Amino acid sequence: NFIGKHIDAEGDLIALNQDGSAHGSFIIDEPAECKAYIYSLDGELVRSIYLGPLGPGRHKFQWDGRDMLGVMMVPGTYFFQISAESADGEEVAVDTRISGLVTGVKFDDEDPLVFVGGVPIKLPQIREVKISADGVLNSSDNDPSLSEGEII
């Protein structure tokens, strides 16, 4: 049973919640200057967020749900890309991730789906499922270390 578990999966979708919060994560293998780009599902650039220089490893970012002009976007599903550039100007490979609390499961399609917020995730995309030993969920949605970055 996936419902109520925290998962980490491959993917580039991000759910903008009713409260205006959205979180994304990614992995880089070397230090890089990073920026996040949020797009509508029809491919329109909604927001650019400067994340700054980051070391190798997993990183999380927060989007406040606003577009470039500061207008609140409609809750729903968006996608994101991360631009990562090394100190010598070379592009650094990025592995985008979806992580969060599973809120639903659907078995109608050829591939069963789990949902993190409104974001559908196929089972082969899932890399980790966890719940702490005391039964308290480990959710990145409540992570105080998340940064909103700067609009660029």
GROMACS .gro file of C-alpha atoms in nm:
model
  152
    1ASN     CA    1   0.000   0.000   0.000
    2PHE     CA    2   0.156   0.328  -0.117
    3ILE     CA    3  -0.104   0.569   0.024
    4GLY     CA    4   0.044   0.772   0.308
    5LYS     CA    5   0.402   0.678   0.220
    6HIS     CA    6   0.671   0.922   0.109
    7ILE     CA    7   0.817   0.839  -0.232
    8ASP     CA    8   1.106   0.959  -0.444
    9ALA     CA    9   1.070   0.909  -0.820
   10GLU     CA   10   1.225   1.014  -1.149
   11GLY     CA   11   1.033   1.297  -1.312
   12ASP     CA   12   0.998   1.666  -1.382
   13LEU     CA   13   0.640   1.743  -1.283
   14ILE     CA   14   0.554   1.969  -0.991
   15ALA     CA   15   0.217   2.013  -0.818
   16LEU     CA   16   0.108   2.364  -0.723
   17ASN     CA   17  -0.109   2.310  -0.415
   18GLN     CA   18  -0.420   2.505  -0.313
   19ASP     CA   19  -0.210   2.687  -0.051
   20GLY     CA   20   0.025   2.816  -0.323
   21SER     CA   21   0.317   2.590  -0.237
   22ALA     CA   22   0.513   2.365  -0.472
   23HIS     CA   23   0.840   2.178  -0.423
   24GLY     CA   24   1.084   2.021  -0.665
   25SER     CA   25   1.410   1.837  -0.628
   26PHE     CA   26   1.706   1.732  -0.836
   27ILE     CA   27   2.048   1.569  -0.817
   28ILE     CA   28   2.376   1.698  -0.961
   29ASP     CA   29   2.708   1.513  -0.953
   30GLU     CA   30   2.937   1.816  -0.944
   31PRO     CA   31   2.929   2.176  -0.824
   32ALA     CA   32   2.718   2.403  -1.045
   33GLU     CA   33   2.541   2.738  -1.069
   34CYS     CA   34   2.172   2.639  -1.084
   35LYS     CA   35   1.844   2.788  -1.200
   36ALA     CA   36   1.494   2.636  -1.198
   37TYR     CA   37   1.245   2.703  -1.476
   38ILE     CA   38   0.874   2.637  -1.417
   39TYR     CA   39   0.652   2.577  -1.722
   40SER     CA   40   0.281   2.531  -1.777
   41LEU     CA   41   0.185   2.195  -1.929
   42ASP     CA   42   0.150   2.366  -2.269
   43GLY     CA   43   0.518   2.467  -2.251
   44GLU     CA   44   0.485   2.834  -2.156
   45LEU     CA   45   0.759   2.960  -1.924
   46VAL     CA   46   0.589   3.068  -1.600
   47ARG     CA   47   0.881   3.149  -1.370
   48SER     CA   48   1.260   3.140  -1.345
   49ILE     CA   49   1.418   3.092  -1.002
   50TYR     CA   50   1.787   3.148  -0.934
   51LEU     CA   51   1.906   2.875  -0.696
   52GLY     CA   52   2.270   2.981  -0.679
   53PRO     CA   53   2.593   2.783  -0.664
   54LEU     CA   54   2.529   2.433  -0.529
   55GLY     CA   55   2.755   2.140  -0.445
   56PRO     CA   56   2.714   1.783  -0.563
   57GLY     CA   57   2.415   1.592  -0.428
   58ARG     CA   58   2.042   1.624  -0.390
   59HIS     CA   59   1.883   1.969  -0.375
   60LYS     CA   60   1.529   2.090  -0.315
   61PHE     CA   61   1.362   2.413  -0.414
   62GLN     CA   62   1.033   2.583  -0.342
   63TRP     CA   63   0.815   2.772  -0.588
   64ASP     CA   64   0.569   3.020  -0.437
   65GLY     CA   65   0.317   2.963  -0.718
   66ARG     CA   66   0.364   3.306  -0.874
   67ASP     CA   67   0.456   3.387  -1.233
   68MET     CA   68   0.724   3.635  -1.347
   69LEU     CA   69   0.487   3.928  -1.282
   70GLY     CA   70   0.396   3.811  -0.932
   71VAL     CA   71   0.049   3.684  -1.030
   72MET     CA   72  -0.064   3.369  -0.847
   73MET     CA   73  -0.099   3.073  -1.085
   74VAL     CA   74  -0.388   2.828  -1.081
   75PRO     CA   75  -0.326   2.520  -0.861
   76GLY     CA   76  -0.245   2.213  -1.069
   77THR     CA   77   0.039   2.034  -1.243
   78TYR     CA   78   0.337   2.212  -1.399
   79PHE     CA   79   0.676   2.089  -1.510
   80PHE     CA   80   1.024   2.212  -1.429
   81GLN     CA   81   1.373   2.209  -1.574
   82ILE     CA   82   1.699   2.277  -1.399
   83SER     CA   83   1.987   2.457  -1.567
   84ALA     CA   84   2.322   2.367  -1.409
   85GLU     CA   85   2.652   2.514  -1.526
   86SER     CA   86   2.999   2.434  -1.395
   87ALA     CA   87   3.255   2.702  -1.306
   88ASP     CA   88   3.415   2.660  -1.651
   89GLY     CA   89   3.080   2.716  -1.827
   90GLU     CA   90   3.006   2.353  -1.912
   91GLU     CA   91   2.656   2.210  -1.877
   92VAL     CA   92   2.622   1.977  -1.577
   93ALA     CA   93   2.390   1.675  -1.598
   94VAL     CA   94   2.077   1.702  -1.382
   95ASP     CA   95   1.849   1.424  -1.257
   96THR     CA   96   1.507   1.578  -1.178
   97ARG     CA   97   1.293   1.414  -0.912
   98ILE     CA   98   0.938   1.407  -0.780
   99SER     CA   99   0.907   1.349  -0.408
  100GLY     CA  100   0.629   1.371  -0.159
  101LEU     CA  101   0.338   1.202   0.009
  102VAL     CA  102   0.133   0.954  -0.196
  103THR     CA  103  -0.229   1.072  -0.195
  104GLY     CA  104  -0.382   0.823  -0.438
  105VAL     CA  105  -0.337   0.512  -0.653
  106LYS     CA  106  -0.502   0.428  -0.987
  107PHE     CA  107  -0.509   0.085  -1.151
  108ASP     CA  108  -0.713   0.167  -1.466
  109ASP     CA  109  -0.422   0.217  -1.706
  110GLU     CA  110  -0.175  -0.028  -1.852
  111ASP     CA  111   0.075   0.095  -1.591
  112PRO     CA  112  -0.060   0.150  -1.239
  113LEU     CA  113  -0.017   0.509  -1.119
  114VAL     CA  114   0.045   0.664  -0.780
  115PHE     CA  115  -0.024   1.033  -0.718
  116VAL     CA  116   0.179   1.285  -0.521
  117GLY     CA  117  -0.070   1.567  -0.495
  118GLY     CA  118  -0.207   1.579  -0.848
  119VAL     CA  119   0.110   1.448  -1.012
  120PRO     CA  120   0.079   1.100  -1.168
  121ILE     CA  121   0.380   0.870  -1.131
  122LYS     CA  122   0.425   0.532  -1.301
  123LEU     CA  123   0.555   0.256  -1.074
  124PRO     CA  124   0.883   0.208  -1.272
  125GLN     CA  125   0.970   0.576  -1.199
  126ILE     CA  126   0.971   0.516  -0.822
  127ARG     CA  127   1.318   0.492  -0.670
  128GLU     CA  128   1.235   0.491  -0.297
  129VAL     CA  129   0.937   0.445  -0.066
  130LYS     CA  130   0.971   0.525   0.302
  131ILE     CA  131   0.803   0.586   0.633
  132SER     CA  132   0.994   0.634   0.957
  133ALA     CA  133   1.009   0.363   1.224
  134ASP     CA  134   0.779   0.563   1.454
  135GLY     CA  135   0.513   0.593   1.183
  136VAL     CA  136   0.574   0.962   1.120
  137LEU     CA  137   0.604   1.043   0.751
  138ASN     CA  138   0.930   1.185   0.621
  139SER     CA  139   0.789   1.444   0.381
  140SER     CA  140   0.991   1.704   0.191
  141ASP     CA  141   0.671   1.910   0.174
  142ASN     CA  142   0.739   2.026   0.530
  143ASP     CA  143   1.113   2.075   0.493
  144PRO     CA  144   1.217   2.413   0.641
  145SER     CA  145   1.545   2.399   0.449
  146LEU     CA  146   1.369   2.466   0.118
  147SER     CA  147   1.456   2.792  -0.048
  148GLU     CA  148   1.242   3.004  -0.277
  149GLY     CA  149   1.545   3.146  -0.457
  150GLU     CA  150   1.516   3.467  -0.659
  151ILE     CA  151   1.311   3.555  -0.964
  152ILE     CA  152   1.543   3.601  -1.262
   0.00000   0.00000   0.00000
